[in-house]
């Protein structure tokens, strides 16, 4: 059985340091390890339209995410980069899998419960079936593993359930995909409320570091990050969530372990520590921004990468979808 990796990110606004450290950076690492047959990385635009959005912003965000993937180091000769809606099999498999997904299990999804209460124009049925589409994204390439951040674990578990259910009902076809969640950086927290995840939809600007923040803004945001008053730089998520989050961020950005950083900053003040955290973040983000600006100027290249990616992804998706439909009693001529 082939060993394929699949993952995606929604083009729904400015990406945060959490997206980079929890997800994209890990994709690049896996790309370099090259322990896979195919690696599909897509722009999850069909997921982004499950909540209200502005079409012209979405069109921009799709291109921006493509440029950002490349700026962060994804290499189109090693991974297949494409836009989800350009491979129509995604929508089709999403529908087919709905027939074996239960409303009850979808209503239990934490992300659905969180997003549901934030909707002002009514809750779209696609918001409820979002995890089924996500399961489809994964099964369409018969993924062996799915690199994601911690917040997607529940969706991954549902994808495993749906995959198993399909195999039991219609005969073996799908792998049971495993989540690849890295330890440090799996959940970067808000700078203003370190018990909450850093999120691109946080209305509080200071809560998140965005990948397009200027150096000055990054430094200011870290300097004003919420900490505690006991003055000790030690990793303790429960009692010191702010400091623990900064330690995790710096560990990810500097490549040093949390333990090493604790030793390095023994006896140091929070001000000094925050400056060092900011330096490590700036060193990571600024070079990405430079590449990103260049890439955005080169629309022909971006389009070529996405066109090629969609052709390749379609080839795999089509074959798998046909096998699936055959098992379900569809596909009259096969
Ligand atoms: P989203 O922003 O929900 O489209 O997430 C895109 C990817 O980034 C997913 O793999 C998430 O798990 C990951 N991610 C988002 N926010 C964070 C965060 N604060 N910390 C770590 N990973 C994150
Ligand atoms: N739901 C994911 C998120 O918000 C994005 C996503 C869509 C995804 N389809 C996927 C991630 C398939 C991994 C595999 O982050």
GROMACS .gro file of C-alpha atoms and ligand atoms in nm:
model
  372
    1UNK     CA    1   0.000   0.000   0.000
    2UNK     CA    2   0.138   0.341  -0.087
    3UNK     CA    3   0.233   0.584   0.182
    4UNK     CA    4   0.070   0.918   0.106
    5UNK     CA    5   0.053   1.229   0.323
    6UNK     CA    6  -0.227   1.482   0.292
    7UNK     CA    7  -0.288   1.814   0.459
    8UNK     CA    8  -0.451   2.152   0.405
    9UNK     CA    9  -0.503   2.497   0.551
   10UNK     CA   10  -0.802   2.726   0.505
   11UNK     CA   11  -0.737   3.049   0.313
   12UNK     CA   12  -0.944   3.243   0.560
   13UNK     CA   13  -0.743   3.546   0.653
   14UNK     CA   14  -0.397   3.627   0.774
   15UNK     CA   15  -0.202   3.328   0.898
   16UNK     CA   16  -0.056   3.335   1.246
   17UNK     CA   17   0.265   3.217   1.405
   18UNK     CA   18   0.048   2.929   1.538
   19UNK     CA   19  -0.030   2.817   1.183
   20UNK     CA   20   0.337   2.831   1.098
   21UNK     CA   21   0.481   2.660   1.406
   22UNK     CA   22   0.194   2.413   1.450
   23UNK     CA   23   0.144   2.320   1.088
   24UNK     CA   24   0.344   2.459   0.793
   25UNK     CA   25   0.685   2.420   0.955
   26UNK     CA   26   0.605   2.058   1.020
   27UNK     CA   27   0.502   2.008   0.656
   28UNK     CA   28   0.840   2.141   0.547
   29UNK     CA   29   1.020   1.911   0.791
   30UNK     CA   30   0.829   1.609   0.660
   31UNK     CA   31   0.903   1.716   0.304
   32UNK     CA   32   1.275   1.710   0.382
   33UNK     CA   33   1.256   1.368   0.551
   34UNK     CA   34   1.088   1.239   0.235
   35UNK     CA   35   0.943   0.932   0.402
   36UNK     CA   36   0.636   0.920   0.176
   37UNK     CA   37   0.529   0.830  -0.174
   38UNK     CA   38   0.317   1.138  -0.242
   39UNK     CA   39   0.256   1.446  -0.028
   40UNK     CA   40  -0.051   1.654  -0.112
   41UNK     CA   41  -0.074   2.000   0.043
   42UNK     CA   42  -0.378   2.198  -0.055
   43UNK     CA   43  -0.556   2.526   0.003
   44UNK     CA   44  -0.884   2.434   0.171
   45UNK     CA   45  -1.107   2.691   0.002
   46UNK     CA   46  -1.417   2.470   0.016
   47UNK     CA   47  -1.376   2.470   0.393
   48UNK     CA   48  -1.337   2.847   0.407
   49UNK     CA   49  -1.682   2.903   0.255
   50UNK     CA   50  -1.866   2.719   0.533
   51UNK     CA   51  -1.889   3.047   0.727
   52UNK     CA   52  -1.983   3.387   0.587
   53UNK     CA   53  -1.704   3.544   0.383
   54UNK     CA   54  -1.626   3.804   0.123
   55UNK     CA   55  -1.563   3.652  -0.226
   56UNK     CA   56  -1.299   3.902  -0.337
   57UNK     CA   57  -1.109   3.856  -0.010
   58UNK     CA   58  -1.124   3.482  -0.057
   59UNK     CA   59  -0.979   3.504  -0.408
   60UNK     CA   60  -0.688   3.710  -0.272
   61UNK     CA   61  -0.637   3.482   0.025
   62UNK     CA   62  -0.607   3.175  -0.195
   63UNK     CA   63  -0.316   3.331  -0.385
   64UNK     CA   64  -0.160   3.460  -0.067
   65UNK     CA   65  -0.168   3.119   0.095
   66UNK     CA   66  -0.008   2.965  -0.213
   67UNK     CA   67   0.273   3.223  -0.195
   68UNK     CA   68   0.312   3.164   0.176
   69UNK     CA   69   0.337   2.786   0.139
   70UNK     CA   70   0.625   2.840  -0.103
   71UNK     CA   71   0.785   3.116   0.106
   72UNK     CA   72   0.785   2.885   0.407
   73UNK     CA   73   0.985   2.633   0.208
   74UNK     CA   74   0.741   2.391   0.050
   75UNK     CA   75   0.896   2.272  -0.273
   76UNK     CA   76   0.664   2.189  -0.565
   77UNK     CA   77   0.908   1.927  -0.687
   78UNK     CA   78   0.858   1.735  -0.361
   79UNK     CA   79   0.498   1.806  -0.268
   80UNK     CA   80   0.184   1.856  -0.476
   81UNK     CA   81   0.039   2.200  -0.406
   82UNK     CA   82  -0.311   2.272  -0.527
   83UNK     CA   83  -0.642   2.446  -0.462
   84UNK     CA   84  -0.909   2.214  -0.323
   85UNK     CA   85  -1.201   2.349  -0.531
   86UNK     CA   86  -1.002   2.292  -0.852
   87UNK     CA   87  -1.018   1.917  -0.796
   88UNK     CA   88  -1.393   1.863  -0.805
   89UNK     CA   89  -1.365   1.511  -0.667
   90UNK     CA   90  -1.335   1.670  -0.321
   91UNK     CA   91  -1.692   1.793  -0.331
   92UNK     CA   92  -1.811   1.460  -0.465
   93UNK     CA   93  -1.641   1.243  -0.205
   94UNK     CA   94  -1.766   1.483   0.062
   95UNK     CA   95  -2.122   1.411  -0.046
   96UNK     CA   96  -2.070   1.036  -0.071
   97UNK     CA   97  -1.925   1.018   0.278
   98UNK     CA   98  -2.215   1.216   0.420
   99UNK     CA   99  -2.428   0.912   0.350
  100UNK     CA  100  -2.234   0.717   0.614
  101UNK     CA  101  -2.179   1.000   0.865
  102UNK     CA  102  -2.421   1.057   1.149
  103UNK     CA  103  -2.563   1.393   1.247
  104UNK     CA  104  -2.503   1.309   1.614
  105UNK     CA  105  -2.130   1.260   1.569
  106UNK     CA  106  -2.102   1.583   1.371
  107UNK     CA  107  -2.290   1.782   1.631
  108UNK     CA  108  -2.040   1.667   1.890
  109UNK     CA  109  -1.742   1.827   1.714
  110UNK     CA  110  -1.589   2.098   1.930
  111UNK     CA  111  -1.498   2.321   1.637
  112UNK     CA  112  -1.858   2.307   1.511
  113UNK     CA  113  -1.991   2.398   1.855
  114UNK     CA  114  -1.746   2.690   1.880
  115UNK     CA  115  -1.811   2.826   1.532
  116UNK     CA  116  -2.186   2.775   1.544
  117UNK     CA  117  -2.240   3.031   1.817
  118UNK     CA  118  -2.036   3.290   1.628
  119UNK     CA  119  -2.255   3.288   1.315
  120UNK     CA  120  -2.477   3.587   1.261
  121UNK     CA  121  -2.649   3.492   0.935
  122UNK     CA  122  -2.759   3.145   1.040
  123UNK     CA  123  -2.551   2.829   1.058
  124UNK     CA  124  -2.487   2.673   0.718
  125UNK     CA  125  -2.540   2.300   0.683
  126UNK     CA  126  -2.187   2.289   0.536
  127UNK     CA  127  -2.049   2.398   0.873
  128UNK     CA  128  -2.196   2.084   1.023
  129UNK     CA  129  -2.068   1.857   0.745
  130UNK     CA  130  -1.726   2.026   0.734
  131UNK     CA  131  -1.550   1.731   0.903
  132UNK     CA  132  -1.700   1.492   0.647
  133UNK     CA  133  -1.551   1.698   0.365
  134UNK     CA  134  -1.223   1.691   0.555
  135UNK     CA  135  -1.244   1.311   0.584
  136UNK     CA  136  -1.304   1.310   0.208
  137UNK     CA  137  -0.993   1.524   0.145
  138UNK     CA  138  -0.792   1.265   0.328
  139UNK     CA  139  -0.948   0.948   0.189
  140UNK     CA  140  -0.941   1.076  -0.168
  141UNK     CA  141  -0.564   1.027  -0.167
  142UNK     CA  142  -0.585   0.723   0.059
  143UNK     CA  143  -0.366   0.907   0.306
  144UNK     CA  144  -0.149   0.710   0.538
  145UNK     CA  145  -0.077   1.013   0.758
  146UNK     CA  146  -0.211   1.363   0.806
  147UNK     CA  147   0.014   1.634   0.958
  148UNK     CA  148  -0.199   1.886   1.151
  149UNK     CA  149  -0.201   2.098   1.464
  150UNK     CA  150  -0.357   1.967   1.783
  151UNK     CA  151  -0.692   2.140   1.723
  152UNK     CA  152  -0.761   1.910   1.428
  153UNK     CA  153  -0.718   1.589   1.625
  154UNK     CA  154  -1.090   1.539   1.679
  155UNK     CA  155  -1.161   1.582   1.309
  156UNK     CA  156  -0.892   1.329   1.233
  157UNK     CA  157  -1.049   1.082   1.472
  158UNK     CA  158  -1.378   1.123   1.291
  159UNK     CA  159  -1.201   1.065   0.958
  160UNK     CA  160  -1.067   0.739   1.099
  161UNK     CA  161  -1.416   0.637   1.213
  162UNK     CA  162  -1.567   0.716   0.874
  163UNK     CA  163  -1.289   0.533   0.694
  164UNK     CA  164  -1.337   0.223   0.907
  165UNK     CA  165  -1.712   0.241   0.865
  166UNK     CA  166  -1.677   0.254   0.488
  167UNK     CA  167  -1.441  -0.043   0.485
  168UNK     CA  168  -1.674  -0.247   0.704
  169UNK     CA  169  -1.982  -0.161   0.504
  170UNK     CA  170  -1.853  -0.177   0.150
  171UNK     CA  171  -1.526  -0.371   0.167
  172UNK     CA  172  -1.167  -0.266   0.229
  173UNK     CA  173  -1.056   0.039   0.038
  174UNK     CA  174  -0.923   0.308   0.268
  175UNK     CA  175  -0.627   0.332   0.501
  176UNK     CA  176  -0.710   0.438   0.854
  177UNK     CA  177  -0.514   0.767   0.849
  178UNK     CA  178  -0.288   0.855   1.138
  179UNK     CA  179  -0.251   1.212   1.268
  180UNK     CA  180   0.103   1.351   1.275
  181UNK     CA  181   0.103   1.607   1.552
  182UNK     CA  182   0.437   1.738   1.669
  183UNK     CA  183   0.496   1.788   2.039
  184UNK     CA  184   0.635   2.139   2.075
  185UNK     CA  185   0.434   2.398   1.889
  186UNK     CA  186   0.124   2.182   1.845
  187UNK     CA  187  -0.078   2.447   2.022
  188UNK     CA  188   0.054   2.801   2.032
  189UNK     CA  189  -0.158   3.007   2.268
  190UNK     CA  190  -0.293   3.362   2.250
  191UNK     CA  191  -0.050   3.625   2.380
  192UNK     CA  192  -0.333   3.799   2.564
  193UNK     CA  193  -0.511   3.495   2.704
  194UNK     CA  194  -0.262   3.207   2.715
  195UNK     CA  195  -0.534   2.956   2.805
  196UNK     CA  196  -0.683   3.006   2.458
  197UNK     CA  197  -0.537   2.900   2.122
  198UNK     CA  198  -0.374   3.170   1.908
  199UNK     CA  199  -0.626   3.205   1.630
  200UNK     CA  200  -0.645   3.402   1.306
  201UNK     CA  201  -1.006   3.484   1.391
  202UNK     CA  202  -0.922   3.644   1.727
  203UNK     CA  203  -1.067   3.997   1.715
  204UNK     CA  204  -0.797   4.120   1.951
  205UNK     CA  205  -0.505   4.221   1.726
  206UNK     CA  206  -0.248   4.193   2.008
  207UNK     CA  207  -0.343   3.831   2.082
  208UNK     CA  208  -0.181   3.687   1.770
  209UNK     CA  209   0.142   3.731   1.583
  210UNK     CA  210   0.058   3.735   1.214
  211UNK     CA  211   0.307   3.620   0.957
  212UNK     CA  212   0.278   3.960   0.788
  213UNK     CA  213   0.340   4.165   1.103
  214UNK     CA  214   0.635   4.402   1.083
  215UNK     CA  215   0.937   4.346   1.303
  216UNK     CA  216   0.834   4.637   1.520
  217UNK     CA  217   0.482   4.505   1.570
  218UNK     CA  218   0.612   4.157   1.656
  219UNK     CA  219   0.843   4.303   1.921
  220UNK     CA  220   0.564   4.512   2.071
  221UNK     CA  221   0.317   4.227   2.081
  222UNK     CA  222   0.563   3.997   2.258
  223UNK     CA  223   0.663   4.271   2.500
  224UNK     CA  224   0.299   4.310   2.601
  225UNK     CA  225   0.223   3.936   2.623
  226UNK     CA  226   0.039   3.838   2.941
  227UNK     CA  227   0.258   3.650   3.189
  228UNK     CA  228   0.240   3.620   3.570
  229UNK     CA  229   0.395   3.784   3.867
  230UNK     CA  230   0.627   3.525   4.017
  231UNK     CA  231   0.926   3.614   3.803
  232UNK     CA  232   1.049   3.261   3.729
  233UNK     CA  233   1.109   3.135   3.376
  234UNK     CA  234   0.989   2.779   3.397
  235UNK     CA  235   0.761   2.560   3.186
  236UNK     CA  236   0.440   2.495   3.376
  237UNK     CA  237   0.136   2.505   3.149
  238UNK     CA  238  -0.114   2.494   3.430
  239UNK     CA  239   0.023   2.760   3.665
  240UNK     CA  240   0.231   2.965   3.421
  241UNK     CA  241   0.053   2.946   3.084
  242UNK     CA  242   0.195   3.275   2.951
  243UNK     CA  243   0.559   3.196   3.021
  244UNK     CA  244   0.511   2.837   2.903
  245UNK     CA  245   0.370   2.962   2.574
  246UNK     CA  246   0.664   3.200   2.523
  247UNK     CA  247   0.905   2.917   2.604
  248UNK     CA  248   0.731   2.694   2.349
  249UNK     CA  249   0.743   2.970   2.087
  250UNK     CA  250   1.112   3.034   2.145
  251UNK     CA  251   1.193   2.663   2.150
  252UNK     CA  252   1.028   2.622   1.811
  253UNK     CA  253   1.188   2.930   1.660
  254UNK     CA  254   1.539   2.879   1.798
  255UNK     CA  255   1.556   2.501   1.773
  256UNK     CA  256   1.665   2.480   2.138
  257UNK     CA  257   1.483   2.258   2.387
  258UNK     CA  258   1.260   2.407   2.655
  259UNK     CA  259   1.495   2.268   2.919
  260UNK     CA  260   1.795   2.443   2.758
  261UNK     CA  261   1.601   2.770   2.754
  262UNK     CA  262   1.500   2.733   3.118
  263UNK     CA  263   1.865   2.694   3.209
  264UNK     CA  264   1.974   2.980   2.986
  265UNK     CA  265   1.723   3.219   3.143
  266UNK     CA  266   1.758   3.109   3.504
  267UNK     CA  267   1.750   3.427   3.711
  268UNK     CA  268   1.672   3.653   3.413
  269UNK     CA  269   1.384   3.901   3.421
  270UNK     CA  270   1.073   3.869   3.207
  271UNK     CA  271   1.171   4.179   3.006
  272UNK     CA  272   1.503   4.029   2.902
  273UNK     CA  273   1.340   3.695   2.827
  274UNK     CA  274   1.069   3.854   2.613
  275UNK     CA  275   1.333   4.038   2.409
  276UNK     CA  276   1.506   3.710   2.338
  277UNK     CA  277   1.176   3.547   2.241
  278UNK     CA  278   1.104   3.837   2.004
  279UNK     CA  279   1.451   3.804   1.846
  280UNK     CA  280   1.395   3.436   1.779
  281UNK     CA  281   1.054   3.502   1.622
  282UNK     CA  282   1.182   3.788   1.405
  283UNK     CA  283   1.467   3.570   1.279
  284UNK     CA  284   1.216   3.315   1.157
  285UNK     CA  285   0.944   3.542   1.019
  286UNK     CA  286   1.132   3.820   0.841
  287UNK     CA  287   1.309   3.596   0.585
  288UNK     CA  288   0.975   3.430   0.507
  289UNK     CA  289   0.819   3.771   0.447
  290UNK     CA  290   1.092   3.863   0.201
  291UNK     CA  291   1.038   3.549  -0.005
  292UNK     CA  292   0.662   3.593   0.020
  293UNK     CA  293   0.673   3.944  -0.128
  294UNK     CA  294   0.884   3.821  -0.419
  295UNK     CA  295   0.654   3.530  -0.489
  296UNK     CA  296   0.339   3.741  -0.481
  297UNK     CA  297   0.490   3.951  -0.758
  298UNK     CA  298   0.542   3.640  -0.967
  299UNK     CA  299   0.181   3.542  -1.041
  300UNK     CA  300   0.275   3.340  -1.350
  301UNK     CA  301   0.492   3.113  -1.144
  302UNK     CA  302   0.227   3.075  -0.872
  303UNK     CA  303  -0.036   2.990  -1.131
  304UNK     CA  304   0.189   2.735  -1.295
  305UNK     CA  305   0.256   2.560  -0.963
  306UNK     CA  306  -0.115   2.546  -0.880
  307UNK     CA  307  -0.216   2.434  -1.230
  308UNK     CA  308   0.038   2.152  -1.227
  309UNK     CA  309  -0.066   2.057  -0.874
  310UNK     CA  310  -0.434   2.036  -0.965
  311UNK     CA  311  -0.359   1.814  -1.264
  312UNK     CA  312  -0.155   1.574  -1.057
  313UNK     CA  313  -0.399   1.567  -0.764
  314UNK     CA  314  -0.692   1.507  -1.002
  315UNK     CA  315  -0.520   1.206  -1.146
  316UNK     CA  316  -0.500   1.039  -0.803
  317UNK     CA  317  -0.841   1.162  -0.687
  318UNK     CA  318  -1.021   1.037  -0.993
  319UNK     CA  319  -0.887   0.685  -0.960
  320UNK     CA  320  -0.971   0.659  -0.592
  321UNK     CA  321  -1.320   0.806  -0.633
  322UNK     CA  322  -1.399   0.560  -0.907
  323UNK     CA  323  -1.296   0.266  -0.686
  324UNK     CA  324  -1.508   0.406  -0.406
  325UNK     CA  325  -1.817   0.452  -0.622
  326UNK     CA  326  -1.778   0.102  -0.757
  327UNK     CA  327  -1.784  -0.039  -0.404
  328UNK     CA  328  -2.093   0.166  -0.324
  329UNK     CA  329  -2.291   0.023  -0.614
  330UNK     CA  330  -2.247   0.327  -0.839
  331UNK     CA  331  -2.032   0.332  -1.158
  332UNK     CA  332  -2.268   0.141  -1.390
  333UNK     CA  333  -2.009   0.051  -1.653
  334UNK     CA  334  -1.736  -0.093  -1.435
  335LIG     P1  335  -0.663   2.683   1.054
  335LIG     O1  336  -0.609   2.816   1.095
  335LIG     O2  337  -0.771   2.637   1.146
  335LIG     O3  338  -0.695   2.669   0.910
  335LIG     O4  339  -0.544   2.582   1.081
  335LIG     C1  340  -0.445   2.548   0.989
  335LIG     C2  341  -0.343   2.457   1.055
  335LIG     O5  342  -0.272   2.531   1.155
  335LIG     C3  343  -0.405   2.336   1.126
  335LIG     O6  344  -0.319   2.223   1.107
  335LIG     C4  345  -0.408   2.380   1.268
  335LIG     O7  346  -0.407   2.269   1.357
  335LIG     C5  347  -0.283   2.466   1.281
  335LIG     N1  348  -0.297   2.568   1.385
  335LIG     C6  349  -0.386   2.670   1.388
  335LIG     N2  350  -0.372   2.745   1.497
  335LIG     C7  351  -0.271   2.689   1.569
  335LIG     C8  352  -0.208   2.720   1.693
  335LIG     N3  353  -0.246   2.824   1.768
  335LIG     N4  354  -0.107   2.642   1.735
  335LIG     C9  355  -0.068   2.536   1.661
  335LIG     N5  356  -0.123   2.501   1.544
  335LIG    C10  357  -0.223   2.576   1.496
  336LIG     N1  358  -0.986   2.167   0.878
  336LIG     C1  359  -0.847   2.199   0.866
  336LIG     C2  360  -0.817   2.327   0.947
  336LIG     O1  361  -0.901   2.409   0.969
  336LIG     C3  362  -0.805   2.220   0.724
  336LIG     C4  363  -0.824   2.096   0.646
  336LIG     C5  364  -0.923   2.071   0.555
  336LIG     C6  365  -0.742   1.978   0.649
  336LIG     N2  366  -0.908   1.948   0.503
  336LIG     C7  367  -0.801   1.887   0.557
  336LIG     C8  368  -0.629   1.942   0.720
  336LIG     C9  369  -0.747   1.761   0.536
  336LIG    C10  370  -0.575   1.814   0.699
  336LIG    C11  371  -0.634   1.724   0.608
  336LIG     O2  372  -0.705   2.342   0.984
   0.00000   0.00000   0.00000
